[in-house]
């Protein structure tokens, strides 16, 4: 099982790109607190973390699910993470009021 909570947006590669390179990918993905947009394509913004500023990816929700589907993963569950948000002061139209969470299961090869 792969479990991640609030970290994927800081990694340069997408989770689908990381999994595609594995010989034996995990049968379950539990992905929590991922920022996804339904308004536009994926984009990168900056997050002010107080002591520093870091790049931060906001992925397109449809592309995120489709990319994992191409690797044989099926969405089992989806939820909203209301405790997380992504305000983007200079582009409020791109701000997120909540993040997403998912459980995916890898379908066996037939």
Tab-separated table of N, CA, C and O in Angstrom:
chain	number	residue	atom	x	y	z
A	1	UNK	N	0.837	-1.178	0.000
A	1	UNK	CA	0.000	0.000	0.000
A	1	UNK	C	0.880	1.238	0.000
A	1	UNK	O	1.908	1.274	0.681
A	2	UNK	N	0.470	2.212	-0.773
A	2	UNK	CA	1.093	3.523	-0.727
A	2	UNK	C	0.142	4.441	0.016
A	2	UNK	O	-1.041	4.540	-0.329
A	3	UNK	N	0.638	5.102	1.053
A	3	UNK	CA	-0.144	6.094	1.792
A	3	UNK	C	0.600	7.419	1.743
A	3	UNK	O	1.798	7.476	2.020
A	4	UNK	N	-0.103	8.462	1.373
A	4	UNK	CA	0.474	9.797	1.383
A	4	UNK	C	-0.593	10.785	1.831
A	4	UNK	O	-1.770	10.620	1.514
A	5	UNK	N	-0.176	11.790	2.575
A	5	UNK	CA	-1.115	12.795	3.084
A	5	UNK	C	-0.455	14.168	3.033
A	5	UNK	O	0.382	14.486	3.872
A	6	UNK	N	-0.805	14.933	2.038
A	6	UNK	CA	-0.339	16.305	1.956
A	6	UNK	C	1.082	16.484	1.481
A	6	UNK	O	1.703	17.504	1.777
A	7	UNK	N	1.624	15.515	0.729
A	7	UNK	CA	3.012	15.623	0.293
A	7	UNK	C	3.181	15.635	-1.227
A	7	UNK	O	4.161	16.180	-1.722
A	8	UNK	N	2.260	15.041	-1.967
A	8	UNK	CA	2.452	14.863	-3.413
A	8	UNK	C	2.593	16.177	-4.174
A	8	UNK	O	3.269	16.229	-5.198
A	9	UNK	N	1.991	17.233	-3.689
A	9	UNK	CA	2.043	18.513	-4.405
A	9	UNK	C	3.436	19.143	-4.390
A	9	UNK	O	3.722	20.045	-5.152
A	10	UNK	N	4.331	18.642	-3.541
A	10	UNK	CA	5.685	19.189	-3.445
A	10	UNK	C	6.706	18.404	-4.277
A	10	UNK	O	7.854	18.803	-4.373
A	11	UNK	N	6.293	17.293	-4.846
A	11	UNK	CA	7.190	16.435	-5.614
A	11	UNK	C	7.073	16.796	-7.094
A	11	UNK	O	5.966	16.966	-7.610
A	12	UNK	N	8.208	16.891	-7.778
A	12	UNK	CA	8.197	17.317	-9.181
A	12	UNK	C	7.411	16.359	-10.070
A	12	UNK	O	6.639	16.782	-10.920
A	13	UNK	N	7.590	15.050	-9.887
A	13	UNK	CA	6.863	14.051	-10.679
A	13	UNK	C	5.470	13.838	-10.102
A	13	UNK	O	5.251	13.965	-8.901
A	14	UNK	N	4.531	13.474	-10.969
A	14	UNK	CA	3.201	13.124	-10.469
A	14	UNK	C	3.243	11.721	-9.873
A	14	UNK	O	4.163	10.943	-10.147
A	15	UNK	N	2.242	11.376	-9.099
A	15	UNK	CA	2.201	10.032	-8.511
A	15	UNK	C	2.107	8.978	-9.611
A	15	UNK	O	2.712	7.912	-9.511
A	16	UNK	N	1.400	9.271	-10.700
A	16	UNK	CA	1.307	8.318	-11.817
A	16	UNK	C	2.681	8.106	-12.455
A	16	UNK	O	3.033	6.978	-12.794
A	17	UNK	N	3.459	9.156	-12.614
A	17	UNK	CA	4.808	9.019	-13.170
A	17	UNK	C	5.693	8.182	-12.251
A	17	UNK	O	6.461	7.344	-12.726
A	18	UNK	N	5.587	8.387	-10.960
A	18	UNK	CA	6.388	7.612	-10.007
A	18	UNK	C	6.003	6.139	-10.040
A	18	UNK	O	6.854	5.263	-10.047
A	19	UNK	N	4.704	5.859	-10.078
A	19	UNK	CA	4.232	4.471	-10.076
A	19	UNK	C	4.552	3.756	-11.385
A	19	UNK	O	4.801	2.545	-11.390
A	20	UNK	N	4.538	4.491	-12.493
A	20	UNK	CA	4.798	3.877	-13.803
A	20	UNK	C	6.195	3.273	-13.868
A	20	UNK	O	6.426	2.334	-14.625
A	21	UNK	N	7.113	3.767	-13.082
A	21	UNK	CA	8.477	3.261	-13.102
A	21	UNK	C	8.722	2.074	-12.193
A	21	UNK	O	9.826	1.540	-12.145
A	22	UNK	N	7.700	1.625	-11.488
A	22	UNK	CA	7.858	0.508	-10.551
A	22	UNK	C	7.595	-0.835	-11.223
A	22	UNK	O	6.647	-0.978	-11.992
A	23	UNK	N	8.412	-1.824	-10.901
A	23	UNK	CA	8.207	-3.179	-11.395
A	23	UNK	C	6.993	-3.818	-10.746
A	23	UNK	O	6.227	-4.530	-11.388
A	24	UNK	N	6.815	-3.566	-9.457
A	24	UNK	CA	5.717	-4.153	-8.701
A	24	UNK	C	4.972	-3.046	-7.947
A	24	UNK	O	5.192	-2.839	-6.761
A	25	UNK	N	4.068	-2.309	-8.638
A	25	UNK	CA	3.372	-1.206	-7.986
A	25	UNK	C	2.447	-1.696	-6.873
A	25	UNK	O	1.982	-2.837	-6.905
A	26	UNK	N	2.185	-0.866	-5.882
A	26	UNK	CA	1.339	-1.278	-4.759
A	26	UNK	C	-0.100	-1.562	-5.200
A	26	UNK	O	-0.611	-0.894	-6.106
A	27	UNK	N	-0.756	-2.525	-4.562
A	27	UNK	CA	-2.134	-2.849	-4.931
A	27	UNK	C	-3.140	-1.795	-4.476
A	27	UNK	O	-4.205	-1.668	-5.058
A	28	UNK	N	-2.806	-1.031	-3.440
A	28	UNK	CA	-3.715	0.000	-2.920
A	28	UNK	C	-2.992	1.331	-2.838
A	28	UNK	O	-1.816	1.394	-2.461
A	29	UNK	N	-3.721	2.400	-3.170
A	29	UNK	CA	-3.232	3.762	-2.984
A	29	UNK	C	-4.207	4.475	-2.061
A	29	UNK	O	-5.412	4.503	-2.334
A	30	UNK	N	-3.720	5.033	-0.993
A	30	UNK	CA	-4.516	5.854	-0.091
A	30	UNK	C	-3.880	7.236	-0.138
A	30	UNK	O	-2.796	7.461	0.411
A	31	UNK	N	-4.519	8.133	-0.877
A	31	UNK	CA	-3.973	9.464	-1.131
A	31	UNK	C	-4.893	10.468	-0.450
A	31	UNK	O	-6.067	10.593	-0.820
A	32	UNK	N	-4.368	11.175	0.521
A	32	UNK	CA	-5.170	12.130	1.283
A	32	UNK	C	-4.558	13.522	1.155
A	32	UNK	O	-3.350	13.668	0.989
A	33	UNK	N	-5.402	14.503	1.223
A	33	UNK	CA	-4.988	15.910	1.213
A	33	UNK	C	-4.164	16.280	-0.019
A	33	UNK	O	-3.072	16.785	0.071
A	34	UNK	N	-4.751	16.024	-1.198
A	34	UNK	CA	-4.107	16.428	-2.449
A	34	UNK	C	-4.925	17.567	-3.072
A	34	UNK	O	-6.148	17.473	-3.187
A	35	UNK	N	-4.245	18.668	-3.456
A	35	UNK	CA	-4.967	19.788	-4.068
A	35	UNK	C	-5.255	19.506	-5.544
A	35	UNK	O	-4.342	19.247	-6.325
A	36	UNK	N	-6.537	19.520	-5.891
A	36	UNK	CA	-6.954	19.270	-7.270
A	36	UNK	C	-7.887	20.369	-7.735
A	36	UNK	O	-8.731	20.835	-6.962
A	37	UNK	N	-7.752	20.762	-8.988
A	37	UNK	CA	-8.642	21.763	-9.568
A	37	UNK	C	-9.565	21.112	-10.580
A	37	UNK	O	-9.178	20.163	-11.254
A	38	UNK	N	-10.755	21.624	-10.669
A	38	UNK	CA	-11.709	21.186	-11.675
A	38	UNK	C	-11.955	22.298	-12.696
A	38	UNK	O	-12.714	22.142	-13.623
A	39	UNK	N	-11.302	23.439	-12.497
A	39	UNK	CA	-11.533	24.619	-13.322
A	39	UNK	C	-10.618	24.731	-14.527
A	39	UNK	O	-10.937	25.411	-15.487
A	40	UNK	N	-9.439	24.137	-14.457
A	40	UNK	CA	-8.455	24.316	-15.527
A	40	UNK	C	-7.457	23.176	-15.513
A	40	UNK	O	-7.567	22.265	-14.708
A	41	UNK	N	-6.461	23.256	-16.373
A	41	UNK	CA	-5.422	22.225	-16.395
A	41	UNK	C	-4.500	22.407	-15.183
A	41	UNK	O	-4.550	23.417	-14.488
A	42	UNK	N	-3.658	21.423	-14.955
A	42	UNK	CA	-2.717	21.460	-13.831
A	42	UNK	C	-1.823	22.690	-13.935
A	42	UNK	O	-1.526	23.169	-15.033
A	43	UNK	N	-1.400	23.197	-12.792
A	43	UNK	CA	-0.507	24.348	-12.777
A	43	UNK	C	0.350	24.315	-11.519
A	43	UNK	O	0.084	23.549	-10.588
A	44	UNK	N	1.385	25.129	-11.518
A	44	UNK	CA	2.284	25.241	-10.372
A	44	UNK	C	2.178	26.657	-9.840
A	44	UNK	O	2.126	27.626	-10.601
A	45	UNK	N	2.118	26.773	-8.527
A	45	UNK	CA	2.093	28.067	-7.863
A	45	UNK	C	3.160	28.044	-6.775
A	45	UNK	O	3.935	27.094	-6.688
A	46	UNK	N	3.204	29.069	-5.970
A	46	UNK	CA	4.153	29.132	-4.861
A	46	UNK	C	3.390	29.151	-3.551
A	46	UNK	O	2.322	29.759	-3.451
A	47	UNK	N	3.946	28.490	-2.548
A	47	UNK	CA	3.364	28.489	-1.214
A	47	UNK	C	4.347	29.165	-0.263
A	47	UNK	O	5.517	28.802	-0.201
A	48	UNK	N	3.839	30.143	0.469
A	48	UNK	CA	4.653	30.829	1.458
A	48	UNK	C	4.566	30.027	2.749
A	48	UNK	O	3.546	30.022	3.420
A	49	UNK	N	5.653	29.345	3.082
A	49	UNK	CA	5.690	28.523	4.285
A	49	UNK	C	6.265	29.253	5.486
A	49	UNK	O	6.682	28.627	6.452
A	50	UNK	N	6.332	30.578	5.433
A	50	UNK	CA	6.873	31.351	6.545
A	50	UNK	C	8.384	31.467	6.459
A	50	UNK	O	8.916	32.523	6.175
A	51	UNK	N	9.082	30.369	6.689
A	51	UNK	CA	10.551	30.370	6.647
A	51	UNK	C	11.068	30.256	5.219
A	51	UNK	O	12.246	30.463	4.979
A	52	UNK	N	10.193	29.928	4.289
A	52	UNK	CA	10.619	29.773	2.908
A	52	UNK	C	9.426	29.672	1.976
A	52	UNK	O	8.287	29.545	2.411
A	53	UNK	N	9.717	29.729	0.703
A	53	UNK	CA	8.682	29.620	-0.324
A	53	UNK	C	9.008	28.393	-1.169
A	53	UNK	O	10.160	28.189	-1.549
A	54	UNK	N	8.014	27.566	-1.441
A	54	UNK	CA	8.247	26.353	-2.221
A	54	UNK	C	7.235	26.230	-3.362
A	54	UNK	O	6.122	26.727	-3.269
A	55	UNK	N	7.683	25.570	-4.432
A	55	UNK	CA	6.800	25.272	-5.557
A	55	UNK	C	5.743	24.273	-5.093
A	55	UNK	O	5.993	23.418	-4.240
A	56	UNK	N	4.573	24.366	-5.703
A	56	UNK	CA	3.400	23.647	-5.226
A	56	UNK	C	2.521	23.327	-6.424
A	56	UNK	O	2.048	24.236	-7.096
A	57	UNK	N	2.332	22.045	-6.748
A	57	UNK	CA	1.529	21.662	-7.913
A	57	UNK	C	0.064	21.479	-7.522
A	57	UNK	O	-0.250	20.808	-6.544
A	58	UNK	N	-0.797	22.044	-8.332
A	58	UNK	CA	-2.232	21.791	-8.218
A	58	UNK	C	-2.625	21.086	-9.510
A	58	UNK	O	-2.550	21.666	-10.600
A	59	UNK	N	-2.987	19.820	-9.395
A	59	UNK	CA	-3.280	18.981	-10.559
A	59	UNK	C	-4.745	19.081	-10.951
A	59	UNK	O	-5.616	19.349	-10.125
A	60	UNK	N	-5.020	18.813	-12.219
A	60	UNK	CA	-6.382	18.725	-12.696
A	60	UNK	C	-6.989	17.408	-12.199
A	60	UNK	O	-6.383	16.339	-12.360
A	61	UNK	N	-8.158	17.468	-11.603
A	61	UNK	CA	-8.784	16.297	-10.978
A	61	UNK	C	-9.048	15.170	-11.981
A	61	UNK	O	-8.751	14.006	-11.717
A	62	UNK	N	-9.595	15.505	-13.137
A	62	UNK	CA	-9.915	14.479	-14.139
A	62	UNK	C	-8.645	13.794	-14.635
A	62	UNK	O	-8.579	12.567	-14.714
A	63	UNK	N	-7.621	14.588	-14.937
A	63	UNK	CA	-6.358	14.023	-15.409
A	63	UNK	C	-5.708	13.147	-14.338
A	63	UNK	O	-5.137	12.102	-14.659
A	64	UNK	N	-5.805	13.558	-13.088
A	64	UNK	CA	-5.230	12.797	-11.976
A	64	UNK	C	-5.829	11.390	-11.928
A	64	UNK	O	-5.109	10.393	-11.887
A	65	UNK	N	-7.144	11.297	-11.977
A	65	UNK	CA	-7.834	9.999	-11.917
A	65	UNK	C	-7.582	9.198	-13.197
A	65	UNK	O	-7.317	7.993	-13.140
A	66	UNK	N	-7.625	9.847	-14.354
A	66	UNK	CA	-7.395	9.142	-15.622
A	66	UNK	C	-5.977	8.587	-15.721
A	66	UNK	O	-5.774	7.477	-16.209
A	67	UNK	N	-4.986	9.363	-15.261
A	67	UNK	CA	-3.595	8.894	-15.304
A	67	UNK	C	-3.409	7.636	-14.466
A	67	UNK	O	-2.735	6.689	-14.882
A	68	UNK	N	-4.035	7.582	-13.306
A	68	UNK	CA	-3.953	6.381	-12.468
A	68	UNK	C	-4.746	5.236	-13.092
A	68	UNK	O	-4.337	4.078	-13.017
A	69	UNK	N	-5.850	5.551	-13.748
A	69	UNK	CA	-6.638	4.535	-14.447
A	69	UNK	C	-5.844	3.857	-15.549
A	69	UNK	O	-5.949	2.645	-15.755
A	70	UNK	N	-5.026	4.615	-16.266
A	70	UNK	CA	-4.187	4.034	-17.320
A	70	UNK	C	-3.150	3.071	-16.755
A	70	UNK	O	-2.646	2.204	-17.464
A	71	UNK	N	-2.842	3.210	-15.470
A	71	UNK	CA	-1.899	2.288	-14.824
A	71	UNK	C	-2.614	1.092	-14.194
A	71	UNK	O	-1.990	0.273	-13.536
A	72	UNK	N	-3.924	1.003	-14.391
A	72	UNK	CA	-4.683	-0.136	-13.877
A	72	UNK	C	-5.343	0.109	-12.534
A	72	UNK	O	-5.860	-0.830	-11.918
A	73	UNK	N	-5.380	1.361	-12.074
A	73	UNK	CA	-6.005	1.660	-10.782
A	73	UNK	C	-7.448	2.110	-10.978
A	73	UNK	O	-7.774	2.864	-11.897
A	74	UNK	N	-8.303	1.611	-10.101
A	74	UNK	CA	-9.725	1.948	-10.098
A	74	UNK	C	-10.038	2.721	-8.820
A	74	UNK	O	-9.632	2.332	-7.729
A	75	UNK	N	-10.757	3.810	-8.963
A	75	UNK	CA	-11.156	4.620	-7.808
A	75	UNK	C	-12.230	3.874	-7.013
A	75	UNK	O	-13.265	3.512	-7.549
A	76	UNK	N	-11.943	3.637	-5.731
A	76	UNK	CA	-12.882	2.944	-4.851
A	76	UNK	C	-13.647	3.947	-3.994
A	76	UNK	O	-14.822	3.772	-3.723
A	77	UNK	N	-12.954	5.000	-3.570
A	77	UNK	CA	-13.583	5.996	-2.703
A	77	UNK	C	-12.945	7.348	-2.951
A	77	UNK	O	-11.787	7.440	-3.374
A	78	UNK	N	-13.712	8.385	-2.682
A	78	UNK	CA	-13.256	9.768	-2.847
A	78	UNK	C	-13.926	10.596	-1.764
A	78	UNK	O	-15.091	10.397	-1.458
A	79	UNK	N	-13.173	11.510	-1.168
A	79	UNK	CA	-13.730	12.379	-0.130
A	79	UNK	C	-13.100	13.763	-0.230
A	79	UNK	O	-12.055	13.945	-0.834
A	80	UNK	N	-13.770	14.722	0.374
A	80	UNK	CA	-13.267	16.085	0.461
A	80	UNK	C	-12.522	16.251	1.776
A	80	UNK	O	-12.973	15.789	2.816
A	81	UNK	N	-11.387	16.924	1.730
A	81	UNK	CA	-10.593	17.244	2.925
A	81	UNK	C	-10.841	18.713	3.238
A	81	UNK	O	-10.146	19.602	2.733
A	82	UNK	N	-11.850	18.965	4.041
A	82	UNK	CA	-12.277	20.332	4.326
A	82	UNK	C	-11.297	21.085	5.209
A	82	UNK	O	-11.359	22.311	5.296
A	83	UNK	N	-10.378	20.357	5.864
A	83	UNK	CA	-9.403	20.997	6.740
A	83	UNK	C	-8.247	21.629	5.967
A	83	UNK	O	-7.438	22.357	6.542
A	84	UNK	N	-8.145	21.370	4.670
A	84	UNK	CA	-7.053	21.897	3.859
A	84	UNK	C	-7.594	22.810	2.763
A	84	UNK	O	-8.636	22.529	2.170
A	85	UNK	N	-6.877	23.882	2.497
A	85	UNK	CA	-7.260	24.809	1.439
A	85	UNK	C	-5.994	25.387	0.808
A	85	UNK	O	-4.898	25.231	1.345
A	86	UNK	N	-6.154	26.039	-0.316
A	86	UNK	CA	-5.019	26.658	-1.007
A	86	UNK	C	-5.439	28.034	-1.512
A	86	UNK	O	-5.894	28.179	-2.646
A	87	UNK	N	-5.317	29.044	-0.659
A	87	UNK	CA	-5.609	30.401	-1.131
A	87	UNK	C	-4.477	30.894	-2.038
A	87	UNK	O	-3.304	30.674	-1.742
A	88	UNK	N	-4.842	31.506	-3.141
A	88	UNK	CA	-3.850	32.061	-4.069
A	88	UNK	C	-4.202	33.549	-4.207
A	88	UNK	O	-5.052	33.925	-5.022
A	89	UNK	N	-3.574	34.391	-3.374
A	89	UNK	CA	-3.977	35.794	-3.261
A	89	UNK	C	-4.013	36.575	-4.578
A	89	UNK	O	-4.930	37.360	-4.803
A	90	UNK	N	-3.049	36.389	-5.456
A	90	UNK	CA	-3.025	37.154	-6.700
A	90	UNK	C	-3.947	36.595	-7.777
A	90	UNK	O	-4.186	37.247	-8.791
A	91	UNK	N	-4.451	35.372	-7.569
A	91	UNK	CA	-5.385	34.731	-8.510
A	91	UNK	C	-6.468	34.003	-7.708
A	91	UNK	O	-6.509	32.769	-7.683
A	92	UNK	N	-7.345	34.752	-7.045
A	92	UNK	CA	-8.362	34.105	-6.196
A	92	UNK	C	-9.260	33.129	-6.947
A	92	UNK	O	-9.798	32.201	-6.358
A	93	UNK	N	-9.390	33.307	-8.261
A	93	UNK	CA	-10.208	32.390	-9.061
A	93	UNK	C	-9.594	30.991	-9.127
A	93	UNK	O	-10.274	30.018	-9.437
A	94	UNK	N	-8.300	30.859	-8.815
A	94	UNK	CA	-7.625	29.557	-8.821
A	94	UNK	C	-7.529	28.942	-7.426
A	94	UNK	O	-7.085	27.805	-7.278
A	95	UNK	N	-7.947	29.688	-6.403
A	95	UNK	CA	-7.868	29.203	-5.026
A	95	UNK	C	-8.751	27.974	-4.821
A	95	UNK	O	-9.775	27.805	-5.498
A	96	UNK	N	-8.345	27.112	-3.892
A	96	UNK	CA	-9.113	25.906	-3.553
A	96	UNK	C	-9.643	26.042	-2.130
A	96	UNK	O	-8.879	26.363	-1.216
A	97	UNK	N	-10.912	25.756	-1.948
A	97	UNK	CA	-11.499	25.820	-0.608
A	97	UNK	C	-11.311	24.511	0.156
A	97	UNK	O	-11.505	24.474	1.373
A	98	UNK	N	-10.949	23.438	-0.561
A	98	UNK	CA	-10.696	22.150	0.080
A	98	UNK	C	-9.797	21.312	-0.820
A	98	UNK	O	-9.606	21.623	-1.990
A	99	UNK	N	-9.234	20.259	-0.246
A	99	UNK	CA	-8.415	19.305	-0.988
A	99	UNK	C	-9.239	18.028	-1.167
A	99	UNK	O	-10.393	17.965	-0.777
A	100	UNK	N	-8.635	17.003	-1.752
A	100	UNK	CA	-9.315	15.738	-2.006
A	100	UNK	C	-8.558	14.576	-1.397
A	100	UNK	O	-7.359	14.681	-1.116
A	101	UNK	N	-9.266	13.477	-1.216
A	101	UNK	CA	-8.668	12.231	-0.775
A	101	UNK	C	-9.244	11.087	-1.595
A	101	UNK	O	-10.386	11.168	-2.074
A	102	UNK	N	-8.444	10.027	-1.786
A	102	UNK	CA	-8.854	8.899	-2.626
A	102	UNK	C	-8.341	7.583	-2.079
A	102	UNK	O	-7.290	7.524	-1.441
A	103	UNK	N	-9.076	6.528	-2.404
A	103	UNK	CA	-8.593	5.159	-2.261
A	103	UNK	C	-8.708	4.540	-3.650
A	103	UNK	O	-9.784	4.534	-4.249
A	104	UNK	N	-7.576	4.051	-4.171
A	104	UNK	CA	-7.533	3.362	-5.458
A	104	UNK	C	-7.080	1.937	-5.235
A	104	UNK	O	-6.266	1.660	-4.357
A	105	UNK	N	-7.606	1.020	-6.052
A	105	UNK	CA	-7.188	-0.385	-6.027
A	105	UNK	C	-6.676	-0.726	-7.417
A	105	UNK	O	-7.293	-0.368	-8.427
A	106	UNK	N	-5.558	-1.418	-7.446
A	106	UNK	CA	-4.988	-1.819	-8.740
A	106	UNK	C	-5.668	-3.105	-9.192
A	106	UNK	O	-5.683	-4.110	-8.481
A	107	UNK	N	-6.236	-3.052	-10.367
A	107	UNK	CA	-6.933	-4.206	-10.931
A	107	UNK	C	-5.900	-5.225	-11.403
A	107	UNK	O	-4.911	-4.847	-12.019
A	108	UNK	N	-6.114	-6.498	-11.129
A	108	UNK	CA	-5.178	-7.518	-11.614
A	108	UNK	C	-5.191	-7.590	-13.136
A	108	UNK	O	-6.212	-7.338	-13.764
A	109	UNK	N	-4.041	-7.906	-13.708
A	109	UNK	CA	-3.948	-8.043	-15.173
A	109	UNK	C	-4.718	-9.290	-15.586
A	109	UNK	O	-4.679	-10.321	-14.944
A	110	UNK	N	-5.426	-9.177	-16.689
A	110	UNK	CA	-6.227	-10.312	-17.162
A	110	UNK	C	-5.563	-10.967	-18.316
A	110	UNK	O	-4.855	-10.472	-19.058
